[in-house]
CSV table of C-alpha atoms in Angstrom, one decimal:
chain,number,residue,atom,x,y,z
A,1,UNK,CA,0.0,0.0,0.0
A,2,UNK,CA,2.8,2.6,0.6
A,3,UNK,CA,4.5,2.1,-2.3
A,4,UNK,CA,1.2,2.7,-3.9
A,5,UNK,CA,1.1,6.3,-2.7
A,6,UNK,CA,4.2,7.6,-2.8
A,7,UNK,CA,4.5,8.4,-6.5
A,8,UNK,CA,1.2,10.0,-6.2
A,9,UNK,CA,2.5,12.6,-3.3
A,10,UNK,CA,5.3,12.8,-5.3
A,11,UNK,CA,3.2,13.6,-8.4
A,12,UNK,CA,1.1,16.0,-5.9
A,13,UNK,CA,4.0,17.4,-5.2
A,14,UNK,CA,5.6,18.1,-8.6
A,15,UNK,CA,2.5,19.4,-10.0
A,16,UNK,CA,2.1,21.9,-7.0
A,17,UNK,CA,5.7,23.0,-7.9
A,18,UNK,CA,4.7,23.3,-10.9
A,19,UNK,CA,1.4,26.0,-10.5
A,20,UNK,CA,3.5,27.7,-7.7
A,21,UNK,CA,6.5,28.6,-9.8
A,22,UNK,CA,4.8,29.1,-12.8
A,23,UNK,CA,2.3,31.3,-11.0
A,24,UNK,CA,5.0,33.3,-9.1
A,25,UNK,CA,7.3,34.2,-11.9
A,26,UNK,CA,4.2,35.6,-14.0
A,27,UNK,CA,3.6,37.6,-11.0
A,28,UNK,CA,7.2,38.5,-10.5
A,29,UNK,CA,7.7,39.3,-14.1
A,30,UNK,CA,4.3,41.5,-14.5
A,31,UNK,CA,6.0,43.3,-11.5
A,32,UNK,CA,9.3,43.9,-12.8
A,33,UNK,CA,8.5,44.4,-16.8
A,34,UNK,CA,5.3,46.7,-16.7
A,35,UNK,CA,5.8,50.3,-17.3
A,36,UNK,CA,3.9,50.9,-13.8
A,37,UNK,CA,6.8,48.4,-11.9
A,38,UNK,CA,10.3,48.7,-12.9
A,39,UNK,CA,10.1,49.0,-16.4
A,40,UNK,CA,12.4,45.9,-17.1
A,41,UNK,CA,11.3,45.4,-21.2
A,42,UNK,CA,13.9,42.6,-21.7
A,43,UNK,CA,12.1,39.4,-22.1
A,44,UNK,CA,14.4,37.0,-24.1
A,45,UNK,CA,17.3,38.5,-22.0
A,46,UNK,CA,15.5,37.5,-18.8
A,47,UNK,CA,14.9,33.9,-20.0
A,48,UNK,CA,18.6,33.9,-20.8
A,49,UNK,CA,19.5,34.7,-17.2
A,50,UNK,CA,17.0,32.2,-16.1
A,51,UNK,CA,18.8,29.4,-18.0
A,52,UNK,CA,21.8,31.0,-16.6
A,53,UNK,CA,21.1,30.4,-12.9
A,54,UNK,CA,19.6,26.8,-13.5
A,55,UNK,CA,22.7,26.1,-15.7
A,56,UNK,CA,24.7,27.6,-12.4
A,57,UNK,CA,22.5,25.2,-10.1
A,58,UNK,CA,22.8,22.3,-12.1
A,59,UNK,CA,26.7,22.4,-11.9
A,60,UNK,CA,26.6,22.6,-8.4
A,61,UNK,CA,24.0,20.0,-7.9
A,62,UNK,CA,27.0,17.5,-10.2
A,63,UNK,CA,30.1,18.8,-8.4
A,64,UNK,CA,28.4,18.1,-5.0
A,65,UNK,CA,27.3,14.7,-6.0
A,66,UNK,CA,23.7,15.4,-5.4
A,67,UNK,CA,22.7,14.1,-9.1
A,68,UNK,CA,24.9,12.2,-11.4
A,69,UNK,CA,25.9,13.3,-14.7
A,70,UNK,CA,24.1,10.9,-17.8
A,71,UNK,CA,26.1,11.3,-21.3
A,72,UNK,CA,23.6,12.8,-24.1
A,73,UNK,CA,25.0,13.2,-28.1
A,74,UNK,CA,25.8,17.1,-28.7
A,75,UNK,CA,24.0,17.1,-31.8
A,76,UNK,CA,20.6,16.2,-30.0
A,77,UNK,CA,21.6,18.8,-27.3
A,78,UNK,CA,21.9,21.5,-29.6
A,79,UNK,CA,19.2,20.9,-32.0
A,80,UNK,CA,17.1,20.8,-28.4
A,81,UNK,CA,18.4,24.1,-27.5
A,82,UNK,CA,17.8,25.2,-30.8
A,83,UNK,CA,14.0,24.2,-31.2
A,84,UNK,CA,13.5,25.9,-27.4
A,85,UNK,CA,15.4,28.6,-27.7
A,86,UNK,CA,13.3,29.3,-31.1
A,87,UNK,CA,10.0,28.3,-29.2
A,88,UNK,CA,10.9,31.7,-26.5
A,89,UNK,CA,11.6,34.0,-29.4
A,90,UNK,CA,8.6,32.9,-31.4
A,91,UNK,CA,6.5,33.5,-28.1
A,92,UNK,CA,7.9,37.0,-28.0
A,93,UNK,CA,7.5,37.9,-31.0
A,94,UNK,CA,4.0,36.2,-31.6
A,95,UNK,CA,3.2,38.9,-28.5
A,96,UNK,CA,4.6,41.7,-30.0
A,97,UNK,CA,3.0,41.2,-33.8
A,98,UNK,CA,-0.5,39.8,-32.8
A,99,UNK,CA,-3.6,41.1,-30.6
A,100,UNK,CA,-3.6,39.4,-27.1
A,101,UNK,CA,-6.7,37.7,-27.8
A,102,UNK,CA,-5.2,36.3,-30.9
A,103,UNK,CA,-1.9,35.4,-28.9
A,104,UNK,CA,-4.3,33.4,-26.1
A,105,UNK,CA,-5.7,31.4,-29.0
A,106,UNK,CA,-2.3,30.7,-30.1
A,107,UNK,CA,-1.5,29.6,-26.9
A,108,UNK,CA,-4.8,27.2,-26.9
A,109,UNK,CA,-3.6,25.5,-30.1
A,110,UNK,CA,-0.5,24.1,-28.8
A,111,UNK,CA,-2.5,21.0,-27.4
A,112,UNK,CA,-4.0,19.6,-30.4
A,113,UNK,CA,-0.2,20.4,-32.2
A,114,UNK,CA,0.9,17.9,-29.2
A,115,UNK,CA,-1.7,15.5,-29.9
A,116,UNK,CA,-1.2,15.6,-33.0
A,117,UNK,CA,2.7,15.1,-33.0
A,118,UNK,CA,2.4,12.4,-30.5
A,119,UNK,CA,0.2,10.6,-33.1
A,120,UNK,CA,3.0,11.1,-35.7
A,121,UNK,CA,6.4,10.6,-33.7
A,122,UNK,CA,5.2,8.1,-30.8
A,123,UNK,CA,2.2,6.6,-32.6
A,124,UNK,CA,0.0,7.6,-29.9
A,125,UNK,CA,-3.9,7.1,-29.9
A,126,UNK,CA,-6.1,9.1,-27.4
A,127,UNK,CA,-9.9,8.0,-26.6
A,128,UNK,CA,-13.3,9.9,-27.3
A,129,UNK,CA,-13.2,11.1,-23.9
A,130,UNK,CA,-9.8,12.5,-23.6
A,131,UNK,CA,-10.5,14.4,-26.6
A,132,UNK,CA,-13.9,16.1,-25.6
A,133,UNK,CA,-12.0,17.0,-22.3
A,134,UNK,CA,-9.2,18.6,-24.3
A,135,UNK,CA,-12.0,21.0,-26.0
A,136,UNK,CA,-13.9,21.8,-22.9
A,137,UNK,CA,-10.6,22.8,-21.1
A,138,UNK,CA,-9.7,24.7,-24.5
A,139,UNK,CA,-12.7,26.5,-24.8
A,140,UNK,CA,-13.2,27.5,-21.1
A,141,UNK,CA,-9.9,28.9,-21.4
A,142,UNK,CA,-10.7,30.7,-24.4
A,143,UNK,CA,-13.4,32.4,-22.7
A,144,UNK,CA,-11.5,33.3,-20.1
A,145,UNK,CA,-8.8,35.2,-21.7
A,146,UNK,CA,-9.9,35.6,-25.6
A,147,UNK,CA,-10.9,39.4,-26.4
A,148,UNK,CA,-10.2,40.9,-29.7
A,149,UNK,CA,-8.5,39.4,-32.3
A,150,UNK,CA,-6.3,40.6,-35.1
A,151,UNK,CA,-4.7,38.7,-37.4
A,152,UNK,CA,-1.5,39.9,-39.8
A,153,UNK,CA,1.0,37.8,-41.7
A,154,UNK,CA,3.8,38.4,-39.9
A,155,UNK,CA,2.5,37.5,-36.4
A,156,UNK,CA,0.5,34.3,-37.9
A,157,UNK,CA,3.8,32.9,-39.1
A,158,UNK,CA,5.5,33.8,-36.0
A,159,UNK,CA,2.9,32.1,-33.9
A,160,UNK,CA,2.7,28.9,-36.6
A,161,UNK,CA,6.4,28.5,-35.2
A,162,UNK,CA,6.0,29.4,-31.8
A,163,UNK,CA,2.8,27.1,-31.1
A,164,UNK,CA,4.9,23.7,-33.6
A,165,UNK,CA,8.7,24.6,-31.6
A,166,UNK,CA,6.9,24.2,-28.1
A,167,UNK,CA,5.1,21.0,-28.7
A,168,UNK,CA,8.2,19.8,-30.3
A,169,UNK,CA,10.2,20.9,-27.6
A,170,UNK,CA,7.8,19.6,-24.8
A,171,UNK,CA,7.2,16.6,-26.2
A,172,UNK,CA,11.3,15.6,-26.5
A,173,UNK,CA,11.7,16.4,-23.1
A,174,UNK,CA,9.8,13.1,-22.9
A,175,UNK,CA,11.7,11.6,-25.5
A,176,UNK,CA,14.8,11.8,-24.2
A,177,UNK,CA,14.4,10.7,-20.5
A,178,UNK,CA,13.1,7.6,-21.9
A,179,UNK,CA,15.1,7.2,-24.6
A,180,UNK,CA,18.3,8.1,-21.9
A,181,UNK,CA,17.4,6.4,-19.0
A,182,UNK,CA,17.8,10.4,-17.5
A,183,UNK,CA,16.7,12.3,-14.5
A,184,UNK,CA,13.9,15.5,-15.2
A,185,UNK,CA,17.0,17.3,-13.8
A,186,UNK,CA,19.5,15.7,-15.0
A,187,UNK,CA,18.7,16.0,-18.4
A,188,UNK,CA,18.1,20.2,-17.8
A,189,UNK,CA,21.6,20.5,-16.3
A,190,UNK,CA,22.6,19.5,-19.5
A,191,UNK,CA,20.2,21.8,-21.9
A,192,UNK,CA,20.6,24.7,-19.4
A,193,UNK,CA,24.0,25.7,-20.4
A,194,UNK,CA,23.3,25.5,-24.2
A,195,UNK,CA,20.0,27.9,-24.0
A,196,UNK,CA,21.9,30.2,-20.8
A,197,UNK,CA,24.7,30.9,-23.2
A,198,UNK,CA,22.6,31.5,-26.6
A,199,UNK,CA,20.2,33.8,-25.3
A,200,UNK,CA,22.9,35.8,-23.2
A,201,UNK,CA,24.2,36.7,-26.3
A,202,UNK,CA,21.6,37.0,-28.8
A,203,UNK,CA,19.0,38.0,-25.9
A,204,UNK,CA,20.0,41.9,-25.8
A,205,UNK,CA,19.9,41.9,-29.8
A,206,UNK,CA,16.5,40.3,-29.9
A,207,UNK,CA,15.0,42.8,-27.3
A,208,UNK,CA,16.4,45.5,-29.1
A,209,UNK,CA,14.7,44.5,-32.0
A,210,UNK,CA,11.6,44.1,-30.2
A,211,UNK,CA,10.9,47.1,-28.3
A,212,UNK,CA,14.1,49.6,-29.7
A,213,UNK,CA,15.9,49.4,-26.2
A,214,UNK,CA,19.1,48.7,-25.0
A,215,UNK,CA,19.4,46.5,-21.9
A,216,UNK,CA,22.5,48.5,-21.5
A,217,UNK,CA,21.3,51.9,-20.9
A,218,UNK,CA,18.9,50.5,-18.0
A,219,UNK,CA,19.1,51.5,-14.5
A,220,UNK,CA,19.4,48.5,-12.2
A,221,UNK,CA,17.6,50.0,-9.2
A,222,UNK,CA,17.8,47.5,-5.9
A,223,UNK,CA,14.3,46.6,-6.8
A,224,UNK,CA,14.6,45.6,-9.9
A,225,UNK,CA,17.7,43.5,-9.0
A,226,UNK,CA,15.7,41.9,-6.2
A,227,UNK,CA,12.3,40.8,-8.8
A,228,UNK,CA,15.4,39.8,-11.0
A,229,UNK,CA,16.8,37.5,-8.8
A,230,UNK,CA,13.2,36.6,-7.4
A,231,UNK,CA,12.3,35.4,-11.2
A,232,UNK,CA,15.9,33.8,-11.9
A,233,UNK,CA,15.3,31.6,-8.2
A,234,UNK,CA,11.3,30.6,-9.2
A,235,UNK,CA,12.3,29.8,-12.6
A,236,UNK,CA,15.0,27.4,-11.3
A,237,UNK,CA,11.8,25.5,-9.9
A,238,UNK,CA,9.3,26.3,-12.8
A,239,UNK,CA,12.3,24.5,-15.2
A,240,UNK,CA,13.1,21.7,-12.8
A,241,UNK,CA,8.9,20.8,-12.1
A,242,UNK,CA,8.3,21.2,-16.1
A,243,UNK,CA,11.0,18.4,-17.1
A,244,UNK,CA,10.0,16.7,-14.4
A,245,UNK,CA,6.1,16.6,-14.9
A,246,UNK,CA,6.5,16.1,-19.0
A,247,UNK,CA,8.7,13.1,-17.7
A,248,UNK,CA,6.1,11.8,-15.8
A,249,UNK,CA,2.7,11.9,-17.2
A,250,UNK,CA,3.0,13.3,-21.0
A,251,UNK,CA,3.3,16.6,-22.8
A,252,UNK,CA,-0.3,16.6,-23.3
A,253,UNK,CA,-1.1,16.0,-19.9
A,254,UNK,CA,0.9,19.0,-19.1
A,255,UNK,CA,-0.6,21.2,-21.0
A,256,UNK,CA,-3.9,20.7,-20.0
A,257,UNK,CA,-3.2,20.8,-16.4
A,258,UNK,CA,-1.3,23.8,-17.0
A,259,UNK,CA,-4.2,25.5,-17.5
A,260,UNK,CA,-4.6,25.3,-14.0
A,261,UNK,CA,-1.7,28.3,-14.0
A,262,UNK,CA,-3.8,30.5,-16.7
A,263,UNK,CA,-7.1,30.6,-14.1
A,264,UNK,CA,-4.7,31.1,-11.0
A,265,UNK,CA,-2.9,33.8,-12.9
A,266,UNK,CA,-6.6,35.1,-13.5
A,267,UNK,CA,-7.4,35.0,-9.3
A,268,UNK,CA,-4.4,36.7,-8.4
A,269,UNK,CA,-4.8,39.5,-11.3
A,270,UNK,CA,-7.9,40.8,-9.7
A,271,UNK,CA,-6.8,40.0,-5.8
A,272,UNK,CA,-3.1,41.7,-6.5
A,273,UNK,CA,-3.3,44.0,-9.1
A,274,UNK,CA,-7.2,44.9,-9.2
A,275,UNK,CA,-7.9,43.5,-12.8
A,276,UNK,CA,-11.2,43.0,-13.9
A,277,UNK,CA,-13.1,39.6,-13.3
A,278,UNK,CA,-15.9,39.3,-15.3
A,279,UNK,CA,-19.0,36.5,-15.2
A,280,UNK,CA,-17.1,35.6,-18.8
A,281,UNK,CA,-14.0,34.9,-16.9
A,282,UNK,CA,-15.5,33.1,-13.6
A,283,UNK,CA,-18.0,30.9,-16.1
A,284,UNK,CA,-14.8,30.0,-18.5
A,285,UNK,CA,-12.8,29.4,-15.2
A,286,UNK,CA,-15.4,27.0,-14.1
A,287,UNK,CA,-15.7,24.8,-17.8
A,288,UNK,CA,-12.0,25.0,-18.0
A,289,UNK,CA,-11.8,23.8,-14.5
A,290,UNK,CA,-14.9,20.9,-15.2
A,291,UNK,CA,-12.3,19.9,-18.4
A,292,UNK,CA,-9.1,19.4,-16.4
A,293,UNK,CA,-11.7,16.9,-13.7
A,294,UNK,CA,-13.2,14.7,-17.0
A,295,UNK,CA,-9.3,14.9,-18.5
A,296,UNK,CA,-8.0,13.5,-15.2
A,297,UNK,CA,-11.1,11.1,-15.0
A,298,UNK,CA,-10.6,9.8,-18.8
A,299,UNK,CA,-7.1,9.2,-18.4
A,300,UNK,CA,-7.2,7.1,-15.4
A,301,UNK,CA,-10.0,5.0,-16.8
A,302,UNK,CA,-7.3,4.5,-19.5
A,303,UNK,CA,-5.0,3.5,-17.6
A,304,UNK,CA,-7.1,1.3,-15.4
A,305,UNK,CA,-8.6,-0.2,-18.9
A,306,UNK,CA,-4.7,-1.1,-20.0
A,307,UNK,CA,-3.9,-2.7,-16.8
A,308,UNK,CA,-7.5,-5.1,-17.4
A,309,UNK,CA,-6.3,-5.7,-20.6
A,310,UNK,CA,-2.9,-7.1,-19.6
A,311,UNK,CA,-4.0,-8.4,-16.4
A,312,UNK,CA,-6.1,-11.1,-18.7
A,313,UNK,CA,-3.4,-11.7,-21.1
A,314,UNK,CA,-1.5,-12.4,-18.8
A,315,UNK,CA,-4.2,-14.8,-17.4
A,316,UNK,CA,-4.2,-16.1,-21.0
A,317,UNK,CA,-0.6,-16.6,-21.2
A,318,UNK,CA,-0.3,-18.9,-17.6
A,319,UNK,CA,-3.5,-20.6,-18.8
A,320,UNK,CA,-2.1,-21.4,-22.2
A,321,UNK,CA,1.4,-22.7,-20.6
A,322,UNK,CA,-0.6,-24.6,-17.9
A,323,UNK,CA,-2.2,-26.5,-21.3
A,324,UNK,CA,0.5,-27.0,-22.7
A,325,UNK,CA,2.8,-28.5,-20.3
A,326,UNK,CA,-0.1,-30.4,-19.3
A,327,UNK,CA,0.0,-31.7,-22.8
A,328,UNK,CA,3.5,-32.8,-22.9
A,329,UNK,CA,3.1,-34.8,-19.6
A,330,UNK,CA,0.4,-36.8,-20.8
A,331,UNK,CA,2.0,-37.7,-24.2
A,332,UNK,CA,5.1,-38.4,-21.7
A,333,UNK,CA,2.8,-41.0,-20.0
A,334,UNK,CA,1.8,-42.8,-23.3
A,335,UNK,CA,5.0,-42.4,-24.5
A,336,UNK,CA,6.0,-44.6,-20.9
A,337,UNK,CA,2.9,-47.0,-21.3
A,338,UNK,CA,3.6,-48.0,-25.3
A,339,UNK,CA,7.6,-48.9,-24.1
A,340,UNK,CA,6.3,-50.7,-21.2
C-alpha cells in the first residue's frame, strides 16, 4: 500500500511545484516588466539569465554529487536548445505582432499540435473522452482570456512557429528521458548551459529588435535586481517541475493541467493588481476547471482499462502454458505406457 502512494504525493508534489513557480514568476515578471513596476522590457534577455542560474545550479547539484551526470550526443543537445530557444523568441514575437486575444488562441492550439505530434512521432492514440475534455478545457480557457482578435501575416507565421517549436520541444523532453534512462534534472543541467549561453548573447539583440531598447542603458535599481533575482530563483523551480512533470505523465497531460496556471494567474490579477473579473472569466474558469476533472477522470479509466487488458493476457498466457505443459506430460505418459 505505501509504495502505492508515494508516486502519487510525489506527483502531488511536482504538480504543486509546478502551478507555484509558474504562477510566481508571472507575478514577478508583471511586476518587474510593466511600465507601472520597474520597467524591465527585456524578455528574451531575462529567460537567458533564467537558463543561466539553472545552468549555475545544475553544476553545483553534479560537483556536489547530489545528481549524477548521464552522457547525451551534442548534436541532439543543440538541436534541443535550438527548437526551445526558437520556441521563446517565437512566443515573443508572436506577442509583440498579434492582438492578445489572438496570442491566447495561439496559446490554446499548442495541445492539439501535441496531440497531434504524438500521433506522428510516438504513434499515440487518445480516446473519445480524452479528446472532448481537451476541447472543454480549450474552450473554457478561451473564454477566459480571448478578447479581440487581429490577425497579420507576420504575427501568424510567428505564432505557426512558436505554437509547432513548443510542442516539439515539450514533447522531446519526454523523448529523451526515456530514450536516456535520465533524471527530469539531470537531463536540464545538461540543456541549461546550451539555452543560458545563446540567449545571453543573442537575448539583448532580440529585445532590441523588439521594443528599440538597449538593456545597456537600463538602470538597475535594488528593486529591480531583487524581482530579477526573485524570477531567476522561481524559474530554477518552474524549469526543474516542467522536465520533471512532461517526464512523468506526457506533454499533453501537461498542458492541460497547465491551464490550471492560466485561471490562478486570472485569481491573483484581480486580488493583487485589481484587474477585472468578469462573469465571462468566472464561467470559462469553471468549464475549463470541469475539463481538467473529466481529463483526469478519462485518463485514469485509460489507464485502469490497460492494466484489465494485460492483467487477462496475462491470465491467457499462464493458462495457455498450464495447457500446454499439461499436454506434454500426458503424451510423456503414453510415451511410458507404449515402451512398457
Amino acid at each position: 500500500m505505501d509504495s502505492e502512494k508515494k508516486p502519487r504525493v510525489s506527483n502531488a508534489g511536482a504538480w504543486g511545484m509546478n502551478v507555484v513557480s509558474s504562477v510566481g514568476i508571472i507575478m514577478a515578471n508583471k511586476q518587474l516588466m510593466s511600465p507601472s513596476g520597474y520597467g524591465f522590457s527585456f524578455a528574451t534577455t531575462l529567460t537567458g539569465f533564467h537558463f543561466s542560474v539553472t545552468a549555475l545550479v545544475g553544476w553545483v547539484s553534479n560537483a556536489a554529487g547530489l545528481s549524477v551526470s548521464k552522457q547525451i550526443p551534442l548534436w541532439e543537445l543543440l538541436w534541443f536548445s535550438i527548437v526551445a530557444n526558437l520556441s521563446i523568441t517565437a512566443m515573443n514575437l508572436s506577442l509583440m505582432l498579434n492582438s492578445v486575444g489572438f496570442y491566447q488562441i495561439s496559446k490554446l492550439s499548442i495541445i492539439p499540435v501535441v496531440c497531434m505530434l504524438e500521433w506522428i512521432l510516438n504513434n499515440k492514440n487518445y480516446s473519445s473522452k480524452v479528446i472532448m475534455s481537451v476541447v472543454v478545457v480549450a474552450f473554457g480557457v478561451g473564454i477566459c482570456t480571448v478578447t479581440d482578435v487581429e490577425i497579420n501575416m507576420k504575427g501568424f507565421l510567428c505564432a505557426c512557429v512558436a505554437v509547432f517549436c513548443t510542442s516539439l520541444q515539450q514533447i522531446t523532453i519526454g523523448s529523451f528521458q526515456k530514450k536516456y534512462s535520465i533524471g527530469s534534472f539531470e537531463l536540464l543541467s545538461k540543456t541549461a548551459p546550451i539555452q543560458a549561453a545563446s540567449l545571453i548573447v543573442l537575448g539583448p539583440f532580440m529585445d532590441y529588435c523588439l521594443n528599440g531598447q538597449s538593456i545597456l542603458k537600463y538602470h538597475f535599481s535594488t528593486g529591480a535586481l531583487f524581482f530579477i533575482i526573485l524570477s531567476c530563483t522561481l524559474a530554477v523551480f518552474c524549469n526543474m517541475s516542467q522536465y520533471l512533470c512532461i517526464g512523468r505523465f506526457s506533454a499533453t497531460t501537461f498542458q492541460v493541467l497547465g491551464h490550471m496556471k492560466t485561471v490562478c494567474v486570472l485569481i491573483l490579477g484581480w486580488i493583487l493588481f485589481d484587474s477585472a473579473l468578469t462573469i465571462k472569466n468566472i464561467l470559462g474558469m469553471l468549464l475549463a476547471v470541469v475539463g481538467m476533472i473529466v481529463y483526469s477522470w478519462a485518463v485514469e479509466s485509460e489507464k485502469l482499462a490497460k492494466l484489465a487488458a494485460s492483467a487477462i493476457s496475462d491470465e491467457e498466457n499462464v493458462k495457455l502454458l498450464k495447457d500446454r505443459s499439461n499436454g506434454v506430460t500426458e503424451s510423456d505418459v503414453e510415451l511410458g505406457q507404449t515402451k512398457s
